Amino acid sequence: SDWVDVEAFGTEVYALKADGSLWRWGSSLTLPARVGADSDWKRIRAGYDLLALKTDGSLWKYTWEFTRIGVDSDWAEAASGYDHWLAVKSDGTLWAWGDNYYGQLGDGTTTDRASPVQVGTDADWARVAAGARHTVAVKSDGTMWTWGNNTYDQLGDDTIGNRATPARIGGDTD
């Protein structure tokens, strides 16, 4: 009874214990198995890949092994889409990288990015979620913003068409 966080996607489950260790099962692993020897994991976020934050604020991506994302140590939140990733820094800025064909990075372009680029200049982002090729984020004031692929109305703005920059959805903040 010392599990503190869990994320599931596809046929895999990742879970974090109170001692900072990371565990995985599914995809032919029938029982939980520890992932590496590190015991300083703080938060995990799964989508099409696993993103994990360490207690020192560093951000890591796991695909059979861990790769550190850049050198920054001030990450607070993260999300993993289909070949695109986003993360919020402790100062409230939002960063994105990966495929950008539909504008899912939110930087106003459709240019793929190999490393994190800042999404706009706002510094009040609180949470971010990534779909297959779209992104949804919530600011600290409770407003919701969406961008990227909108083929199936996933941006929630009653339109069809991709958007390469964040746009506020609705008027509710609660």
PDB file of C-alpha atoms in Angstrom:
ATOM      1  CA  SER A   1       0.000   0.000   0.000  1.00  0.00           C
ATOM      2  CA  ASP A   2       2.790   2.417  -0.845  1.00  0.00           C
ATOM      3  CA  TRP A   3       1.766   3.303  -4.430  1.00  0.00           C
ATOM      4  CA  VAL A   4       1.419   7.078  -4.977  1.00  0.00           C
ATOM      5  CA  ASP A   5       0.886   7.521  -8.729  1.00  0.00           C
ATOM      6  CA  VAL A   6      -0.203   5.334 -11.642  1.00  0.00           C
ATOM      7  CA  GLU A   7      -0.529   5.833 -15.399  1.00  0.00           C
ATOM      8  CA  ALA A   8      -1.815   3.377 -18.004  1.00  0.00           C
ATOM      9  CA  PHE A   9      -1.673   3.488 -21.782  1.00  0.00           C
ATOM     10  CA  GLY A  10      -1.947   0.849 -24.463  1.00  0.00           C
ATOM     11  CA  THR A  11      -1.165  -2.467 -22.824  1.00  0.00           C
ATOM     12  CA  GLU A  12       1.234  -1.095 -20.209  1.00  0.00           C
ATOM     13  CA  VAL A  13       0.958   0.275 -16.687  1.00  0.00           C
ATOM     14  CA  TYR A  14       3.539   2.438 -14.910  1.00  0.00           C
ATOM     15  CA  ALA A  15       3.344   3.118 -11.197  1.00  0.00           C
ATOM     16  CA  LEU A  16       5.342   5.145  -8.706  1.00  0.00           C
ATOM     17  CA  LYS A  17       5.968   4.093  -5.117  1.00  0.00           C
ATOM     18  CA  ALA A  18       6.368   6.387  -2.123  1.00  0.00           C
ATOM     19  CA  ASP A  19      10.091   5.571  -2.003  1.00  0.00           C
ATOM     20  CA  GLY A  20      10.523   7.164  -5.464  1.00  0.00           C
ATOM     21  CA  SER A  21      10.949   3.891  -7.346  1.00  0.00           C
ATOM     22  CA  LEU A  22       9.222   3.329 -10.702  1.00  0.00           C
ATOM     23  CA  TRP A  23       7.493   0.082 -11.691  1.00  0.00           C
ATOM     24  CA  ARG A  24       6.052  -1.314 -14.929  1.00  0.00           C
ATOM     25  CA  TRP A  25       3.857  -4.225 -16.010  1.00  0.00           C
ATOM     26  CA  GLY A  26       1.790  -5.371 -18.991  1.00  0.00           C
ATOM     27  CA  SER A  27       3.069  -6.010 -22.535  1.00  0.00           C
ATOM     28  CA  SER A  28       4.233  -9.499 -21.533  1.00  0.00           C
ATOM     29  CA  LEU A  29       5.240  -8.541 -17.964  1.00  0.00           C
ATOM     30  CA  THR A  30       2.600 -10.227 -15.834  1.00  0.00           C
ATOM     31  CA  LEU A  31       3.856  -8.876 -12.514  1.00  0.00           C
ATOM     32  CA  PRO A  32       5.209  -5.435 -11.577  1.00  0.00           C
ATOM     33  CA  ALA A  33       8.920  -5.094 -12.326  1.00  0.00           C
ATOM     34  CA  ARG A  34      11.103  -2.216 -11.229  1.00  0.00           C
ATOM     35  CA  VAL A  35      12.303   0.149 -13.971  1.00  0.00           C
ATOM     36  CA  GLY A  36      15.944   0.971 -13.272  1.00  0.00           C
ATOM     37  CA  ALA A  37      17.510   1.582  -9.886  1.00  0.00           C
ATOM     38  CA  ASP A  38      16.663   5.270  -9.393  1.00  0.00           C
ATOM     39  CA  SER A  39      14.610   6.232  -6.341  1.00  0.00           C
ATOM     40  CA  ASP A  40      14.091   9.914  -7.030  1.00  0.00           C
ATOM     41  CA  TRP A  41      11.051   9.880  -9.315  1.00  0.00           C
ATOM     42  CA  LYS A  42       8.387  12.433  -8.359  1.00  0.00           C
ATOM     43  CA  ARG A  43       5.626  12.257 -10.995  1.00  0.00           C
ATOM     44  CA  ILE A  44       4.792  10.172 -14.042  1.00  0.00           C
ATOM     45  CA  ARG A  45       2.642  11.022 -17.063  1.00  0.00           C
ATOM     46  CA  ALA A  46       1.786   8.523 -19.776  1.00  0.00           C
ATOM     47  CA  GLY A  47       0.329   8.947 -23.226  1.00  0.00           C
ATOM     48  CA  TYR A  48       1.989   7.316 -26.168  1.00  0.00           C
ATOM     49  CA  ASP A  49       5.248   7.416 -24.181  1.00  0.00           C
ATOM     50  CA  LEU A  50       6.065   7.835 -20.523  1.00  0.00           C
ATOM     51  CA  LEU A  51       7.347  11.175 -19.266  1.00  0.00           C
ATOM     52  CA  ALA A  52       8.719  11.218 -15.744  1.00  0.00           C
ATOM     53  CA  LEU A  53       9.782  14.043 -13.457  1.00  0.00           C
ATOM     54  CA  LYS A  54      12.493  13.614 -10.857  1.00  0.00           C
ATOM     55  CA  THR A  55      12.633  15.331  -7.480  1.00  0.00           C
ATOM     56  CA  ASP A  56      15.403  17.608  -8.813  1.00  0.00           C
ATOM     57  CA  GLY A  57      12.983  18.990 -11.445  1.00  0.00           C
ATOM     58  CA  SER A  58      14.562  17.201 -14.406  1.00  0.00           C
ATOM     59  CA  LEU A  59      12.333  15.694 -17.112  1.00  0.00           C
ATOM     60  CA  TRP A  60      12.856  12.255 -18.649  1.00  0.00           C
ATOM     61  CA  LYS A  61      11.266  10.279 -21.502  1.00  0.00           C
ATOM     62  CA  TYR A  62      11.086   6.501 -21.306  1.00  0.00           C
ATOM     63  CA  THR A  63      11.046   4.245 -24.353  1.00  0.00           C
ATOM     64  CA  TRP A  64      12.808   1.077 -23.161  1.00  0.00           C
ATOM     65  CA  GLU A  65      15.370   3.334 -21.476  1.00  0.00           C
ATOM     66  CA  PHE A  66      15.346   6.815 -19.960  1.00  0.00           C
ATOM     67  CA  THR A  67      16.541   9.848 -21.929  1.00  0.00           C
ATOM     68  CA  ARG A  68      16.792  13.223 -20.240  1.00  0.00           C
ATOM     69  CA  ILE A  69      14.961  16.074 -21.967  1.00  0.00           C
ATOM     70  CA  GLY A  70      17.389  18.990 -22.108  1.00  0.00           C
ATOM     71  CA  VAL A  71      19.338  20.237 -19.104  1.00  0.00           C
ATOM     72  CA  ASP A  72      16.647  22.274 -17.332  1.00  0.00           C
ATOM     73  CA  SER A  73      15.682  21.334 -13.780  1.00  0.00           C
ATOM     74  CA  ASP A  74      12.533  23.360 -13.278  1.00  0.00           C
ATOM     75  CA  TRP A  75       9.830  21.159 -14.828  1.00  0.00           C
ATOM     76  CA  ALA A  76       6.539  20.825 -12.914  1.00  0.00           C
ATOM     77  CA  GLU A  77       4.079  19.020 -15.231  1.00  0.00           C
ATOM     78  CA  ALA A  78       4.216  17.037 -18.483  1.00  0.00           C
ATOM     79  CA  ALA A  79       2.089  15.348 -21.161  1.00  0.00           C
ATOM     80  CA  SER A  80       2.776  12.831 -23.911  1.00  0.00           C
ATOM     81  CA  GLY A  81       0.822  12.771 -27.178  1.00  0.00           C
ATOM     82  CA  TYR A  82       1.400  10.822 -30.361  1.00  0.00           C
ATOM     83  CA  ASP A  83       4.949  11.867 -31.233  1.00  0.00           C
ATOM     84  CA  HIS A  84       4.587  15.236 -29.501  1.00  0.00           C
ATOM     85  CA  TRP A  85       5.319  16.186 -25.904  1.00  0.00           C
ATOM     86  CA  LEU A  86       4.594  19.157 -23.681  1.00  0.00           C
ATOM     87  CA  ALA A  87       5.744  20.291 -20.272  1.00  0.00           C
ATOM     88  CA  VAL A  88       5.074  23.151 -17.884  1.00  0.00           C
ATOM     89  CA  LYS A  89       7.950  24.720 -15.972  1.00  0.00           C
ATOM     90  CA  SER A  90       7.700  25.826 -12.352  1.00  0.00           C
ATOM     91  CA  ASP A  91       7.470  29.452 -13.587  1.00  0.00           C
ATOM     92  CA  GLY A  92       4.226  28.597 -15.447  1.00  0.00           C
ATOM     93  CA  THR A  93       5.668  28.697 -18.977  1.00  0.00           C
ATOM     94  CA  LEU A  94       4.608  25.989 -21.423  1.00  0.00           C
ATOM     95  CA  TRP A  95       7.041  24.155 -23.690  1.00  0.00           C
ATOM     96  CA  ALA A  96       6.482  21.684 -26.563  1.00  0.00           C
ATOM     97  CA  TRP A  97       8.477  19.506 -28.947  1.00  0.00           C
ATOM     98  CA  GLY A  98       8.049  16.698 -31.489  1.00  0.00           C
ATOM     99  CA  ASP A  99       5.814  16.369 -34.554  1.00  0.00           C
ATOM    100  CA  ASN A 100       3.873  19.503 -35.444  1.00  0.00           C
ATOM    101  CA  TYR A 101       2.069  18.726 -38.713  1.00  0.00           C
ATOM    102  CA  TYR A 102      -1.295  19.840 -37.287  1.00  0.00           C
ATOM    103  CA  GLY A 103       0.050  22.688 -35.133  1.00  0.00           C
ATOM    104  CA  GLN A 104      -0.188  20.541 -31.989  1.00  0.00           C
ATOM    105  CA  LEU A 105       2.890  22.214 -30.482  1.00  0.00           C
ATOM    106  CA  GLY A 106       1.046  25.535 -30.335  1.00  0.00           C
ATOM    107  CA  ASP A 107       3.998  27.658 -31.439  1.00  0.00           C
ATOM    108  CA  GLY A 108       2.152  29.161 -34.409  1.00  0.00           C
ATOM    109  CA  THR A 109       3.897  26.940 -36.965  1.00  0.00           C
ATOM    110  CA  THR A 110       3.711  23.437 -38.373  1.00  0.00           C
ATOM    111  CA  THR A 111       7.462  22.957 -38.008  1.00  0.00           C
ATOM    112  CA  ASP A 112       8.613  19.844 -36.145  1.00  0.00           C
ATOM    113  CA  ARG A 113      10.812  20.591 -33.123  1.00  0.00           C
ATOM    114  CA  ALA A 114      13.590  18.302 -31.856  1.00  0.00           C
ATOM    115  CA  SER A 115      13.870  20.115 -28.540  1.00  0.00           C
ATOM    116  CA  PRO A 116      11.419  22.079 -26.365  1.00  0.00           C
ATOM    117  CA  VAL A 117      10.246  25.478 -27.651  1.00  0.00           C
ATOM    118  CA  GLN A 118       8.150  27.880 -25.600  1.00  0.00           C
ATOM    119  CA  VAL A 119       4.456  28.117 -26.461  1.00  0.00           C
ATOM    120  CA  GLY A 120       3.727  31.851 -26.542  1.00  0.00           C
ATOM    121  CA  THR A 121       4.855  34.091 -23.703  1.00  0.00           C
ATOM    122  CA  ASP A 122       2.219  33.388 -21.048  1.00  0.00           C
ATOM    123  CA  ALA A 123       3.495  32.211 -17.674  1.00  0.00           C
ATOM    124  CA  ASP A 124       0.261  31.019 -16.108  1.00  0.00           C
ATOM    125  CA  TRP A 125      -0.108  27.463 -17.426  1.00  0.00           C
ATOM    126  CA  ALA A 126      -1.058  24.906 -14.772  1.00  0.00           C
ATOM    127  CA  ARG A 127      -1.928  21.606 -16.502  1.00  0.00           C
ATOM    128  CA  VAL A 128      -1.483  20.142 -19.966  1.00  0.00           C
ATOM    129  CA  ALA A 129      -2.847  17.053 -21.734  1.00  0.00           C
ATOM    130  CA  ALA A 130      -1.952  15.706 -25.154  1.00  0.00           C
ATOM    131  CA  GLY A 131      -4.162  13.723 -27.499  1.00  0.00           C
ATOM    132  CA  ALA A 132      -3.140  11.928 -30.651  1.00  0.00           C
ATOM    133  CA  ARG A 133      -2.386  15.157 -32.521  1.00  0.00           C
ATOM    134  CA  HIS A 134      -3.977  17.874 -30.416  1.00  0.00           C
ATOM    135  CA  THR A 135      -3.298  19.558 -27.091  1.00  0.00           C
ATOM    136  CA  VAL A 136      -5.482  20.809 -24.237  1.00  0.00           C
ATOM    137  CA  ALA A 137      -4.196  22.952 -21.373  1.00  0.00           C
ATOM    138  CA  VAL A 138      -5.591  24.751 -18.346  1.00  0.00           C
ATOM    139  CA  LYS A 139      -4.258  28.030 -17.031  1.00  0.00           C
ATOM    140  CA  SER A 140      -3.992  28.921 -13.349  1.00  0.00           C
ATOM    141  CA  ASP A 141      -7.176  31.016 -13.647  1.00  0.00           C
ATOM    142  CA  GLY A 142      -9.121  27.899 -14.662  1.00  0.00           C
ATOM    143  CA  THR A 143      -9.542  28.753 -18.352  1.00  0.00           C
ATOM    144  CA  MET A 144      -9.140  25.959 -20.895  1.00  0.00           C
ATOM    145  CA  TRP A 145      -7.195  26.282 -24.140  1.00  0.00           C
ATOM    146  CA  THR A 146      -6.883  23.907 -27.143  1.00  0.00           C
ATOM    147  CA  TRP A 147      -4.877  23.634 -30.365  1.00  0.00           C
ATOM    148  CA  GLY A 148      -3.715  21.172 -33.036  1.00  0.00           C
ATOM    149  CA  ASN A 149      -5.746  18.690 -35.097  1.00  0.00           C
ATOM    150  CA  ASN A 150      -9.497  19.362 -35.149  1.00  0.00           C
ATOM    151  CA  THR A 151     -10.716  16.775 -37.661  1.00  0.00           C
ATOM    152  CA  TYR A 152     -13.154  15.268 -35.140  1.00  0.00           C
ATOM    153  CA  ASP A 153     -14.125  18.419 -33.184  1.00  0.00           C
ATOM    154  CA  GLN A 154     -11.585  17.567 -30.469  1.00  0.00           C
ATOM    155  CA  LEU A 155     -10.725  21.236 -29.955  1.00  0.00           C
ATOM    156  CA  GLY A 156     -14.215  21.918 -28.596  1.00  0.00           C
ATOM    157  CA  ASP A 157     -14.802  25.167 -30.473  1.00  0.00           C
ATOM    158  CA  ASP A 158     -17.611  24.064 -32.828  1.00  0.00           C
ATOM    159  CA  THR A 159     -15.340  24.333 -35.882  1.00  0.00           C
ATOM    160  CA  ILE A 160     -13.462  21.967 -38.163  1.00  0.00           C
ATOM    161  CA  GLY A 161      -9.879  22.879 -38.978  1.00  0.00           C
ATOM    162  CA  ASN A 162      -6.502  22.740 -37.350  1.00  0.00           C
ATOM    163  CA  ARG A 163      -5.180  25.474 -35.094  1.00  0.00           C
ATOM    164  CA  ALA A 164      -1.454  26.178 -34.527  1.00  0.00           C
ATOM    165  CA  THR A 165      -1.842  28.456 -31.493  1.00  0.00           C
ATOM    166  CA  PRO A 166      -3.782  28.086 -28.218  1.00  0.00           C
ATOM    167  CA  ALA A 167      -7.365  29.376 -28.257  1.00  0.00           C
ATOM    168  CA  ARG A 168      -9.614  29.699 -25.233  1.00  0.00           C
ATOM    169  CA  ILE A 169     -12.574  27.337 -25.068  1.00  0.00           C
ATOM    170  CA  GLY A 170     -15.852  28.528 -23.566  1.00  0.00           C
ATOM    171  CA  GLY A 171     -16.166  31.210 -20.927  1.00  0.00           C
ATOM    172  CA  ASP A 172     -16.385  29.168 -17.747  1.00  0.00           C
ATOM    173  CA  THR A 173     -13.562  29.233 -15.209  1.00  0.00           C
ATOM    174  CA  ASP A 174     -15.088  26.813 -12.670  1.00  0.00           C
TER     175      ASP A 174
END
